[in-house]
Short mmCIF file of C-alpha atoms in Angstrom, two decimals:
data_model
loop_
_atom_site.label_atom_id
_atom_site.label_comp_id
_atom_site.label_asym_id
_atom_site.label_seq_id
_atom_site.Cartn_x
_atom_site.Cartn_y
_atom_site.Cartn_z
CA MET A 1 93.44 91.55 133.53
CA GLN A 2 90.81 89.83 131.68
CA VAL A 3 92.12 87.09 130.00
CA THR A 4 90.35 83.66 129.32
CA ARG A 5 91.75 80.27 129.17
CA HIS A 6 91.26 76.80 130.73
CA THR A 7 92.71 76.24 134.32
CA THR A 8 92.56 72.50 134.50
CA ARG A 9 95.99 72.45 136.04
CA GLY A 10 95.35 75.73 138.21
CA ALA A 11 94.67 79.12 137.75
CA LEU A 12 97.92 80.65 136.26
CA ALA A 13 98.54 84.51 136.34
CA LEU A 14 99.24 86.01 132.91
CA LEU A 15 102.16 88.12 133.49
CA ALA A 16 102.88 91.38 131.54
CA VAL A 17 106.56 91.89 131.97
CA GLY A 18 107.10 94.65 129.54
CA ALA A 19 109.94 96.08 131.49
CA LEU A 20 112.16 92.88 131.43
CA ALA A 21 115.56 93.98 129.93
CA LEU A 22 116.55 91.47 127.20
CA SER A 23 120.06 92.90 127.08
CA GLY A 24 121.18 92.22 130.68
CA CYS A 25 123.69 89.59 131.78
CA SER A 26 123.48 85.97 131.34
CA GLY A 27 123.06 85.25 134.97
CA GLU A 28 119.89 84.58 136.91
CA ARG A 29 117.01 87.11 136.62
CA ASP A 30 114.37 87.98 138.94
CA ARG A 31 111.31 86.85 137.10
CA THR A 32 108.45 84.41 137.46
CA THR A 33 108.19 81.20 135.08
CA THR A 34 104.85 80.72 133.67
CA GLU A 35 103.96 77.30 132.53
CA LEU A 36 101.83 77.60 129.49
CA LYS A 37 100.52 74.12 128.77
CA PRO A 38 98.22 72.92 126.14
CA ALA A 39 95.59 71.38 128.63
CA GLU A 40 95.09 75.10 130.09
CA LEU A 41 94.32 76.68 126.54
CA LEU A 42 90.93 76.98 124.86
CA THR A 43 89.58 75.52 121.71
CA THR A 44 86.43 77.57 121.16
CA THR A 45 84.79 80.68 122.61
CA PRO A 46 81.35 80.91 123.63
CA ALA A 47 78.86 80.04 120.93
CA ALA A 48 77.03 83.01 119.10
CA THR A 49 73.64 83.72 120.22
CA SER A 50 72.42 86.05 117.52
CA GLU A 51 73.19 86.98 113.78
CA LEU A 52 74.79 90.19 112.92
CA ASP A 53 74.67 92.23 109.71
CA HIS A 54 78.41 93.44 109.82
CA VAL A 55 81.42 92.38 111.71
CA THR A 56 84.91 94.13 111.66
CA TRP A 57 87.89 92.06 111.87
CA ASN A 58 91.73 92.59 111.40
CA SER A 59 94.54 90.73 109.65
CA PRO A 60 97.60 91.91 111.56
CA TYR A 61 99.87 90.39 108.81
CA GLY A 62 98.48 92.44 106.07
CA GLU A 63 96.73 92.07 102.77
CA PRO A 64 96.56 88.84 100.84
CA SER A 65 98.69 88.77 97.87
CA SER A 66 96.22 86.41 96.20
CA LEU A 67 92.90 84.40 96.94
CA ASP A 68 94.21 81.40 94.91
CA PRO A 69 94.39 78.42 97.60
CA ILE A 70 97.31 76.94 96.16
CA LYS A 71 99.14 80.24 96.80
CA ALA A 72 97.96 80.51 100.31
CA PHE A 73 101.15 79.79 102.28
CA ASN A 74 101.12 82.63 104.73
CA TYR A 75 98.86 84.13 107.42
CA PRO A 76 97.12 86.85 105.34
CA GLU A 77 96.15 84.27 102.55
CA ASN A 78 95.21 81.54 104.79
CA THR A 79 93.11 83.48 107.13
CA VAL A 80 90.79 84.88 104.32
CA VAL A 81 90.75 81.77 101.88
CA SER A 82 89.69 79.45 104.80
CA ASN A 83 86.48 80.99 104.70
CA LEU A 84 86.09 81.07 100.81
CA CYS A 85 87.40 77.83 99.77
CA GLU A 86 86.82 74.18 101.51
CA SER A 87 88.86 70.95 101.54
CA LEU A 88 87.70 67.47 101.27
CA VAL A 89 88.48 66.95 104.97
CA GLN A 90 88.10 69.54 107.60
CA LEU A 91 90.27 70.22 110.74
CA GLN A 92 88.01 70.93 113.92
CA PRO A 93 88.75 73.21 116.69
CA ASP A 94 89.75 70.38 118.80
CA PHE A 95 92.14 69.46 116.10
CA SER A 96 90.19 66.40 115.12
CA ILE A 97 89.50 65.69 111.42
CA LYS A 98 85.97 65.20 109.92
CA PRO A 99 84.78 64.49 106.43
CA ASN A 100 83.78 67.66 104.64
CA LEU A 101 83.38 68.09 100.84
CA ALA A 102 84.09 64.33 101.18
CA ALA A 103 81.15 62.40 102.72
CA SER A 104 83.57 59.83 103.56
CA TYR A 105 86.96 58.16 102.65
CA GLU A 106 88.90 54.82 103.04
CA GLN A 107 92.26 53.73 102.29
CA PRO A 108 91.99 50.07 100.96
CA THR A 109 95.71 49.86 100.40
CA PRO A 110 98.69 51.62 101.92
CA THR A 111 99.16 53.66 98.67
CA THR A 112 95.37 54.56 97.79
CA ILE A 113 92.91 56.81 99.45
CA VAL A 114 89.43 57.01 97.95
CA PHE A 115 87.05 59.70 98.66
CA ASP A 116 83.33 59.43 98.23
CA LEU A 117 81.98 63.13 97.44
CA ARG A 118 78.86 64.71 98.63
CA ASP A 119 76.48 64.99 95.81
CA ASP A 120 74.64 68.44 97.28
CA VAL A 121 77.63 70.66 97.13
CA THR A 122 77.37 73.66 94.87
CA PHE A 123 80.13 76.57 93.87
CA TRP A 124 78.93 80.13 94.51
CA ASP A 125 77.62 80.40 90.82
CA GLY A 126 75.25 77.49 91.62
CA ALA A 127 77.18 75.00 89.61
CA PRO A 128 77.24 71.43 91.18
CA MET A 129 80.99 70.33 92.40
CA SER A 130 81.83 67.46 90.29
CA ALA A 131 84.48 64.71 90.72
CA GLU A 132 86.27 66.31 87.80
CA ASP A 133 86.46 69.60 89.59
CA VAL A 134 88.10 67.79 92.74
CA ALA A 135 90.66 65.91 90.67
CA PHE A 136 91.49 68.90 88.69
CA SER A 137 91.87 70.89 91.86
CA LEU A 138 94.28 68.36 93.55
CA ARG A 139 96.27 67.89 90.33
CA ARG A 140 97.03 71.62 90.40
CA HIS A 141 99.70 71.07 93.00
CA LEU A 142 101.36 68.46 90.54
CA ASP A 143 101.43 71.06 87.65
CA PRO A 144 104.53 73.04 87.49
CA ASP A 145 102.83 75.70 85.47
CA GLU A 146 100.38 76.35 88.32
CA GLY A 147 103.20 77.13 90.77
CA SER A 148 101.62 75.62 93.78
CA TYR A 149 103.49 76.87 97.05
CA TRP A 150 102.35 73.41 98.48
CA ALA A 151 104.37 71.59 95.91
CA SER A 152 106.92 69.36 97.83
CA SER A 153 108.25 65.94 98.10
CA GLN A 154 104.78 65.11 99.45
CA THR A 155 103.19 65.94 96.31
CA GLU A 156 105.95 64.48 94.30
CA ASN A 157 104.93 61.09 95.90
CA ILE A 158 101.54 61.45 94.34
CA ALA A 159 101.38 59.10 91.30
CA SER A 160 97.83 59.96 90.20
CA VAL A 161 94.56 61.71 90.96
CA GLU A 162 91.57 60.52 89.05
CA ALA A 163 87.75 60.73 89.12
CA THR A 164 86.87 57.09 89.51
CA GLY A 165 83.02 57.52 89.91
CA GLU A 166 80.24 60.28 89.36
CA HIS A 167 80.91 61.32 93.02
CA GLN A 168 84.34 59.53 93.60
CA VAL A 169 87.98 60.70 93.46
CA THR A 170 90.91 58.31 93.98
CA ILE A 171 94.58 59.43 94.93
CA THR A 172 97.22 56.75 94.30
CA LEU A 173 100.52 57.36 96.05
CA LYS A 174 104.09 55.93 94.89
CA THR A 175 104.86 55.12 98.42
CA PRO A 176 102.91 55.00 101.66
CA ASP A 177 102.36 58.42 103.22
CA ALA A 178 100.38 58.39 106.84
CA THR A 179 100.33 62.12 106.97
CA LEU A 180 98.60 62.91 103.63
CA LEU A 181 95.16 62.87 104.93
CA SER A 182 95.80 65.38 107.69
CA GLU A 183 97.60 67.61 105.04
CA LEU A 184 94.58 67.53 103.02
CA THR A 185 92.71 69.62 105.58
CA GLY A 186 94.56 72.60 104.39
CA PRO A 187 95.11 74.09 101.03
CA LEU A 188 96.52 70.78 99.50
CA GLY A 189 93.00 69.36 99.64
CA VAL A 190 91.02 72.55 98.82
CA VAL A 191 88.34 72.49 95.83
CA VAL A 192 87.89 75.14 93.12
CA GLU A 193 85.81 75.18 90.17
CA GLU A 194 87.81 73.92 87.04
CA LYS A 195 85.90 76.08 84.47
CA GLN A 196 86.33 79.47 86.17
CA ARG A 197 90.19 78.74 86.84
CA LYS A 198 90.56 78.30 83.34
CA ALA A 199 88.71 81.24 82.27
CA ALA A 200 90.56 83.44 84.66
CA GLY A 201 93.93 82.70 83.45
CA ALA A 202 96.62 84.84 84.68
CA ASP A 203 94.11 87.01 86.88
CA TYR A 204 93.24 83.94 88.96
CA GLY A 205 93.04 85.02 92.63
CA ASN A 206 93.31 88.89 92.04
CA PRO A 207 90.64 91.27 92.76
CA GLN A 208 89.83 91.20 88.91
CA ALA A 209 88.88 87.63 88.65
CA GLY A 210 88.72 86.09 92.02
CA VAL A 211 88.24 82.51 92.54
CA MET A 212 85.11 80.19 92.50
CA CYS A 213 84.71 78.09 95.66
CA THR A 214 82.15 76.24 97.95
CA GLY A 215 82.68 77.87 101.11
CA PRO A 216 80.27 79.66 103.58
CA PHE A 217 81.26 83.21 102.38
CA GLU A 218 82.25 84.66 98.90
CA VAL A 219 84.12 87.91 98.17
CA GLY A 220 81.87 90.96 98.50
CA SER A 221 84.40 93.52 97.73
CA TRP A 222 88.32 94.11 97.61
CA LYS A 223 89.52 97.44 98.66
CA GLN A 224 93.22 97.03 97.87
CA GLY A 225 95.49 98.22 100.44
CA SER A 226 92.25 98.80 102.92
CA SER A 227 90.22 95.75 103.47
CA ILE A 228 88.16 92.71 102.11
CA VAL A 229 84.57 92.12 102.59
CA LEU A 230 83.29 88.60 102.78
CA LYS A 231 79.63 88.23 101.89
CA ARG A 232 77.53 85.19 103.43
CA ASN A 233 76.88 82.76 100.67
CA GLU A 234 73.12 82.37 101.05
CA SER A 235 73.01 79.19 99.15
CA TYR A 236 75.72 77.20 101.28
CA TRP A 237 75.49 73.53 101.02
CA ASN A 238 75.99 72.96 104.75
CA ALA A 239 72.86 74.35 106.65
CA ASP A 240 74.21 73.47 109.69
CA HIS A 241 77.30 75.97 109.34
CA ARG A 242 75.80 78.59 107.65
CA ALA A 243 77.42 82.06 108.42
CA LYS A 244 75.89 83.88 111.38
CA SER A 245 77.13 87.25 110.11
CA ALA A 246 75.80 88.59 106.85
CA GLU A 247 79.36 90.37 106.08
CA VAL A 248 82.70 90.27 107.71
CA GLU A 249 85.03 93.03 106.83
CA ILE A 250 88.57 91.94 107.20
CA SER A 251 90.98 95.11 107.47
CA PHE A 252 94.78 95.03 107.07
CA ILE A 253 96.22 97.13 109.86
CA LEU A 254 99.82 96.42 110.52
CA ASP A 255 100.90 98.96 113.12
CA PRO A 256 100.70 97.34 116.54
CA THR A 257 99.60 100.54 118.22
CA ALA A 258 96.72 101.30 115.68
CA ILE A 259 95.50 97.63 116.00
CA ALA A 260 95.51 97.90 119.69
CA ASN A 261 93.71 101.15 119.88
CA ALA A 262 91.19 100.01 117.19
CA LEU A 263 90.18 96.87 119.00
CA GLU A 264 89.92 98.84 122.39
CA SER A 265 87.72 101.48 120.77
CA GLY A 266 85.49 98.90 119.01
CA GLU A 267 86.30 100.21 115.48
CA ILE A 268 87.50 96.54 114.98
CA ASP A 269 85.64 93.77 116.60
CA GLY A 270 88.10 91.21 116.95
CA SER A 271 91.43 89.86 115.64
CA TYR A 272 93.82 86.55 115.76
CA ASP A 273 97.51 87.04 116.68
CA VAL A 274 96.81 90.37 118.40
CA PRO A 275 100.30 92.21 119.06
CA VAL A 276 102.07 91.04 121.82
CA SER A 277 102.82 94.66 122.92
CA ALA A 278 99.11 95.05 123.28
CA VAL A 279 98.48 91.99 125.69
CA ALA A 280 98.28 94.10 128.79
CA GLN A 281 96.37 97.02 127.24
CA LEU A 282 93.63 94.78 125.82
CA GLY A 283 93.48 92.45 128.88
CA ASP A 284 92.68 95.35 131.12
CA ASN A 285 90.22 97.38 128.93
CA GLY A 286 87.07 96.09 130.15
CA ALA A 287 85.24 96.14 126.62
CA GLY A 288 86.27 92.67 125.65
CA LYS A 289 88.39 89.51 126.50
CA LEU A 290 91.80 88.28 125.35
CA TYR A 291 91.60 84.62 124.78
CA LEU A 292 94.42 82.02 124.89
CA GLY A 293 93.88 79.35 122.53
CA ARG A 294 95.45 75.77 121.85
CA SER A 295 98.19 76.46 119.17
CA MET A 296 100.32 74.73 116.63
CA GLN A 297 102.42 77.78 116.39
CA GLN A 298 106.18 78.48 117.29
CA MET A 299 108.47 81.42 116.75
CA ALA A 300 111.70 80.24 114.93
CA ILE A 301 114.89 81.38 113.25
CA ILE A 302 114.95 79.79 109.77
CA SER A 303 118.29 79.16 108.39
CA THR A 304 118.96 80.06 104.62
CA GLY A 305 122.10 77.71 104.55
CA THR A 306 124.61 80.56 104.23
CA GLY A 307 127.07 82.13 106.65
CA PRO A 308 127.89 80.82 109.80
CA PHE A 309 124.25 80.04 110.67
CA GLY A 310 124.46 77.30 108.08
CA ASP A 311 126.87 75.41 110.37
CA THR A 312 125.04 72.85 112.86
CA ALA A 313 127.45 73.80 115.52
CA VAL A 314 126.77 77.54 115.08
CA ARG A 315 122.92 76.93 115.27
CA ARG A 316 123.11 74.56 118.40
CA ALA A 317 125.60 77.07 120.20
CA LEU A 318 123.26 79.91 119.64
CA ALA A 319 120.42 77.96 120.62
CA LEU A 320 122.10 77.06 124.02
CA ALA A 321 123.22 80.37 124.68
CA THR A 322 119.72 82.18 124.07
CA ASP A 323 117.52 82.76 127.20
CA ARG A 324 114.05 81.62 125.83
CA GLU A 325 112.35 82.19 129.29
CA ALA A 326 113.40 86.00 129.06
CA ILE A 327 111.62 85.94 125.61
CA ALA A 328 108.68 84.14 126.63
CA GLN A 329 108.13 86.60 129.54
CA GLY A 330 109.68 89.86 128.20
CA VAL A 331 108.51 89.78 124.70
CA TYR A 332 105.26 87.54 124.82
CA HIS A 333 104.04 88.59 128.21
CA GLY A 334 103.66 85.16 129.35
CA THR A 335 101.62 84.03 126.30
CA ALA A 336 104.55 81.65 125.15
CA GLU A 337 106.69 78.99 126.50
CA PRO A 338 110.37 78.22 125.72
CA ALA A 339 110.55 75.80 122.94
CA GLU A 340 111.82 72.35 123.41
CA SER A 341 111.50 70.93 119.91
CA LEU A 342 110.65 71.79 116.35
CA ILE A 343 107.24 70.25 117.13
CA PRO A 344 105.22 72.80 119.15
CA ASP A 345 104.15 71.32 122.74
CA GLY A 346 100.71 69.36 122.38
CA ALA A 347 100.43 70.03 118.71
CA TRP A 348 99.12 66.39 118.08
CA THR A 349 96.24 64.42 118.09
CA TYR A 350 97.43 60.84 118.41
CA GLY A 351 100.39 59.29 120.45
CA ASP A 352 100.04 61.78 123.23
CA SER A 353 101.89 59.61 125.85
CA VAL A 354 104.66 58.93 123.26
CA PHE A 355 105.23 62.49 122.17
CA SER A 356 104.96 63.96 125.70
CA ALA A 357 107.31 61.48 127.15
CA ALA A 358 109.92 61.99 124.35
CA ARG A 359 110.40 65.44 125.28
CA LYS A 360 112.62 64.90 128.21
CA ASP A 361 114.87 62.86 126.24
CA LEU A 362 115.30 65.32 123.57
CA PRO A 363 118.86 67.11 123.04
CA SER A 364 118.51 69.81 125.62
CA LEU A 365 117.69 73.60 124.60
CA ALA A 366 118.15 74.84 128.02
CA HIS A 367 119.90 78.10 128.77
CA ASP A 368 123.54 77.00 129.25
CA VAL A 369 126.42 79.39 128.24
CA GLU A 370 129.22 76.84 128.88
CA ALA A 371 127.70 74.18 126.94
CA ALA A 372 127.11 76.98 124.12
CA LYS A 373 130.83 77.71 124.10
CA ALA A 374 131.63 74.08 123.96
CA GLU A 375 129.37 73.42 121.01
CA LEU A 376 130.90 76.46 119.05
CA GLU A 377 134.16 74.97 119.22
CA LYS A 378 133.04 72.19 116.96
CA ALA A 379 132.28 74.77 114.20
CA GLU A 380 133.80 74.25 110.82
CA VAL A 381 133.05 78.02 109.45
CA ASP A 382 134.31 81.45 110.17
CA THR A 383 132.60 82.34 113.16
CA SER A 384 133.69 85.97 113.12
CA ALA A 385 131.37 86.82 110.16
CA PRO A 386 128.13 88.47 111.11
CA ILE A 387 124.86 86.47 111.03
CA LYS A 388 122.20 88.59 109.31
CA ILE A 389 118.62 87.66 110.51
CA ALA A 390 115.81 89.25 108.60
CA TYR A 391 112.55 90.47 110.09
CA PRO A 392 109.37 92.26 109.20
CA SER A 393 110.40 95.68 110.24
CA GLU A 394 106.72 96.47 111.14
CA ARG A 395 106.67 93.98 113.92
CA THR A 396 109.44 95.43 116.24
CA PHE A 397 109.00 92.67 118.78
CA TYR A 398 111.14 90.53 116.52
CA ALA A 399 113.81 92.92 116.75
CA ASP A 400 113.68 92.39 120.62
CA ILE A 401 114.10 88.75 120.05
CA ILE A 402 116.90 89.03 117.62
CA ASN A 403 118.45 91.39 120.03
CA GLU A 404 118.37 88.70 122.62
CA LEU A 405 120.07 86.43 120.36
CA ALA A 406 122.66 89.11 119.57
CA ARG A 407 123.40 89.36 123.44
CA ALA A 408 123.75 85.65 123.62
CA GLY A 409 126.09 85.49 120.48
CA LYS A 410 128.27 88.24 121.77
CA GLU A 411 128.79 86.18 125.15
CA ILE A 412 130.10 83.20 123.14
CA GLY A 413 131.76 85.06 120.36
CA LEU A 414 129.27 85.19 117.45
CA GLN A 415 128.02 88.32 115.98
CA VAL A 416 124.25 88.61 115.27
CA GLU A 417 122.76 91.59 113.15
CA PRO A 418 118.88 92.24 112.83
CA VAL A 419 117.96 93.43 109.62
CA GLY A 420 114.34 95.02 109.09
CA VAL A 421 112.46 94.26 105.97
CA PRO A 422 109.03 95.75 105.12
CA SER A 423 106.29 93.30 105.50
CA ALA A 424 105.31 93.64 101.75
CA GLN A 425 108.65 92.28 100.97
CA PHE A 426 109.23 89.82 103.82
CA GLY A 427 106.20 87.63 102.66
CA ALA A 428 108.46 86.60 99.63
CA PHE A 429 110.96 85.04 101.98
CA PHE A 430 108.77 81.92 101.96
CA SER A 431 108.64 81.45 98.40
CA ASP A 432 111.23 83.04 96.53
CA PRO A 433 114.92 82.21 96.91
CA LYS A 434 116.11 85.35 95.57
CA ALA A 435 114.22 87.33 98.23
CA ARG A 436 116.47 85.31 100.86
CA GLU A 437 119.80 86.40 99.26
CA GLY A 438 122.10 88.06 101.43
CA TYR A 439 120.53 86.85 104.51
CA ASP A 440 121.69 84.10 106.84
CA ALA A 441 118.46 83.60 108.52
CA PHE A 442 115.19 84.96 109.01
CA VAL A 443 112.44 84.95 111.60
CA THR A 444 108.97 83.28 111.32
CA THR A 445 105.88 82.68 113.50
CA ASN A 446 106.07 79.31 112.03
CA TYR A 447 102.83 76.99 111.88
CA MET A 448 102.06 73.41 111.45
CA THR A 449 99.20 72.95 108.77
CA SER A 450 98.07 69.95 110.61
CA PRO A 451 98.32 68.49 114.31
CA ASP A 452 100.75 65.66 113.02
CA PRO A 453 104.37 66.15 114.30
CA LEU A 454 105.58 63.96 111.34
CA GLY A 455 104.21 66.38 108.86
CA GLN A 456 106.16 69.17 110.66
CA LEU A 457 109.29 67.18 110.67
CA ASN A 458 108.87 66.45 106.84
CA THR A 459 108.49 69.99 105.87
CA LEU A 460 111.46 71.29 108.00
CA ALA A 461 114.04 68.35 107.80
CA HIS A 462 113.24 66.06 104.95
CA THR A 463 115.19 66.62 101.64
CA GLY A 464 113.15 68.70 99.48
CA GLY A 465 110.71 69.73 102.35
CA GLY A 466 108.22 72.59 101.70
CA GLN A 467 109.86 74.79 104.42
CA ASN A 468 113.45 73.32 104.16
CA TYR A 469 114.73 76.58 103.07
CA ALA A 470 118.38 75.76 103.84
CA GLY A 471 118.55 72.66 101.63
CA PHE A 472 119.05 70.55 104.68
CA SER A 473 119.69 66.81 103.76
CA ASP A 474 120.58 64.07 105.93
CA PRO A 475 119.93 60.38 104.34
CA ALA A 476 119.80 58.93 107.81
CA ILE A 477 117.01 61.34 108.73
CA ASP A 478 115.41 60.91 105.37
CA ALA A 479 115.25 57.10 106.10
CA LEU A 480 113.91 57.62 109.66
CA LEU A 481 111.05 60.07 108.29
CA ASP A 482 110.22 57.59 105.27
CA GLN A 483 109.72 54.81 107.88
CA ALA A 484 107.63 57.03 109.89
CA ASN A 485 105.66 57.93 106.83
CA ALA A 486 105.04 54.22 105.80
CA THR A 487 103.66 53.23 109.30
CA ALA A 488 100.00 53.33 109.47
CA ASP A 489 99.30 52.45 113.12
CA PRO A 490 99.24 55.83 115.08
CA ASP A 491 100.88 54.64 118.03
CA GLN A 492 103.78 52.99 116.13
CA ARG A 493 104.09 55.90 113.89
CA ALA A 494 104.44 58.11 117.01
CA GLU A 495 107.46 56.03 118.26
CA ALA A 496 109.00 56.28 114.77
CA THR A 497 108.50 59.86 114.43
CA VAL A 498 110.03 60.45 118.02
CA LYS A 499 113.29 58.57 116.64
CA ALA A 500 113.34 61.01 113.76
CA GLU A 501 112.56 63.88 115.99
CA GLN A 502 115.67 63.08 118.38
CA ALA A 503 117.80 62.92 115.24
CA ILE A 504 116.58 66.12 113.85
CA MET A 505 117.17 67.88 117.12
CA GLU A 506 120.95 66.91 117.05
CA ARG A 507 121.42 68.88 113.55
CA LEU A 508 118.77 71.43 114.50
CA PRO A 509 118.21 72.75 110.94
CA SER A 510 116.18 75.64 112.30
CA LEU A 511 116.21 77.39 115.68
CA PRO A 512 112.96 76.88 117.77
CA ILE A 513 112.66 79.72 120.23
CA VAL A 514 109.20 79.70 121.99
CA ASP A 515 105.91 77.85 121.55
CA LEU A 516 103.02 80.23 121.23
CA ALA A 517 99.47 80.27 122.53
CA VAL A 518 96.66 81.62 120.03
CA ARG A 519 96.05 85.43 121.10
CA LEU A 520 92.50 86.19 120.09
CA TYR A 521 90.69 89.41 121.16
CA LEU A 522 87.04 89.85 120.87
CA ASN A 523 84.78 92.72 122.15
CA ASP A 524 81.93 92.02 124.23
CA LYS A 525 79.50 92.23 121.22
CA VAL A 526 80.85 89.26 119.31
CA THR A 527 81.55 85.58 120.00
CA GLY A 528 81.61 82.27 118.44
CA VAL A 529 84.97 81.77 116.70
CA PRO A 530 87.50 79.11 117.53
CA ALA A 531 90.09 80.02 119.91
CA SER A 532 92.56 77.39 118.96
CA PHE A 533 94.80 77.45 115.85
CA VAL A 534 92.54 76.22 113.17
CA TYR A 535 91.58 79.33 111.62
CA MET A 536 94.29 79.00 108.62
CA SER A 537 92.12 76.07 107.40
CA TYR A 538 88.65 76.23 109.19
CA PRO A 539 85.94 78.64 108.38
CA TRP A 540 86.27 80.61 111.49
CA ALA A 541 84.09 83.49 110.18
CA ALA A 542 81.10 81.36 109.76
CA ASP A 543 80.90 81.02 113.64
CA LEU A 544 81.36 84.62 114.36
CA GLY A 545 78.10 86.06 115.69
CA GLY A 546 76.50 88.33 118.43
CA SER A 547 76.95 87.70 122.00
CA GLY A 548 73.80 89.15 122.93
CA LYS A 549 75.36 92.04 124.95
#
């Protein structure tokens, strides 16, 4: 099997264990355990050696619903928008943060961030990027009429955003927030042209009006239901990062078999998040490579706050009864590892010794049926009612995972029901409370928007957090998170974050299942893209070019 990853801790076999039965008994199974650790995962692929006229790609999660950056809250949107629209600061493949549209920044007080902007940036239409454009773009998240999917307790903490000079913008906070800078690497910090946004009106982000940004690509064409073509921005301000391909066509194939066949045949040159069912097929095909990259992704079950799953004891009981190792091997074919926390393993760039050491002291999620039964006795709800868990029906491996939860639930007296929902409707679960009505939980391949564990915990467990879909609220946990948010020193912030993490794992507002590696496939003709999980905010397609083969 041709799989590429670092082997700094020894060469590890990537297992294809497709025959593993997840519906078996709870006793020991004959299987090999794979330790998939961040140090063994790639951040980049070999650099491109030539330019290409046209490259094909696939978005396995489907078509973007909008190109408006403030509506980019899911894989289809983020993967495309990251190549079109840019942020003030940029996350790099190694998860470091560098200035981007901002030439530099400083934090003169705990509640003030000052960005000195580049003076050579232009939008695709040739208009220079102004401080007013930047301030307008950031303020969009504060305007209820704009409907930003990124509006949260964090944006509510922003007191003002002002152009404080010809090439300067200042953000003033109500209270200190040590995570804001890293969050600005994503859609929260993306800049659009104010004039075009206002002129586009309700059509903004749609195929009719599009967007106006500064990135290395602009939209060449958008064939709804089929593909979107990104055309190289020949006047891109960053000459060192000029796109290596003149066009990148991104298709929206959802069917796992069709994706695998298109990649194997060369109809598609590459894809992130290749179907787990295709790992063995693509690894063995001889026409390309499957790269495993450093990730910030986690497969999890999100509570909606209703039904038995809204009870902490039920969530903890189901967590302990579920065999995550079976899922990591049998469903993900060794490209995942059992989750130990709501923070994916290694998804941080500071306080490594603190975060790594703390994992052994977290409340255990190890498979333990007897402990699960004891936990369930603490439940204060009717545990005979079914737990309905929704999943996108086109991605059948989710059904396999929920079936393992159903097996585990049955063993301790819980009834878990998988419910398939078409992907076109499932995306609304993340933004529309009405879409979640009638379901107790839903699956997600969740991702951190920046490599800061505190940011992840804020969005999942803080009152009003952006992904706190169950309305989880605990004043003691809020206080711990607020303390960490106000701590500027990275090591001290890590210590404070760990205290919050331990308290949150006791309550378990959502159910972490496995931490994922990035599954990137490239045929032998192309190379250059990051292998790590930065493609949601970094212009990955600009690095995509020829391999010389």
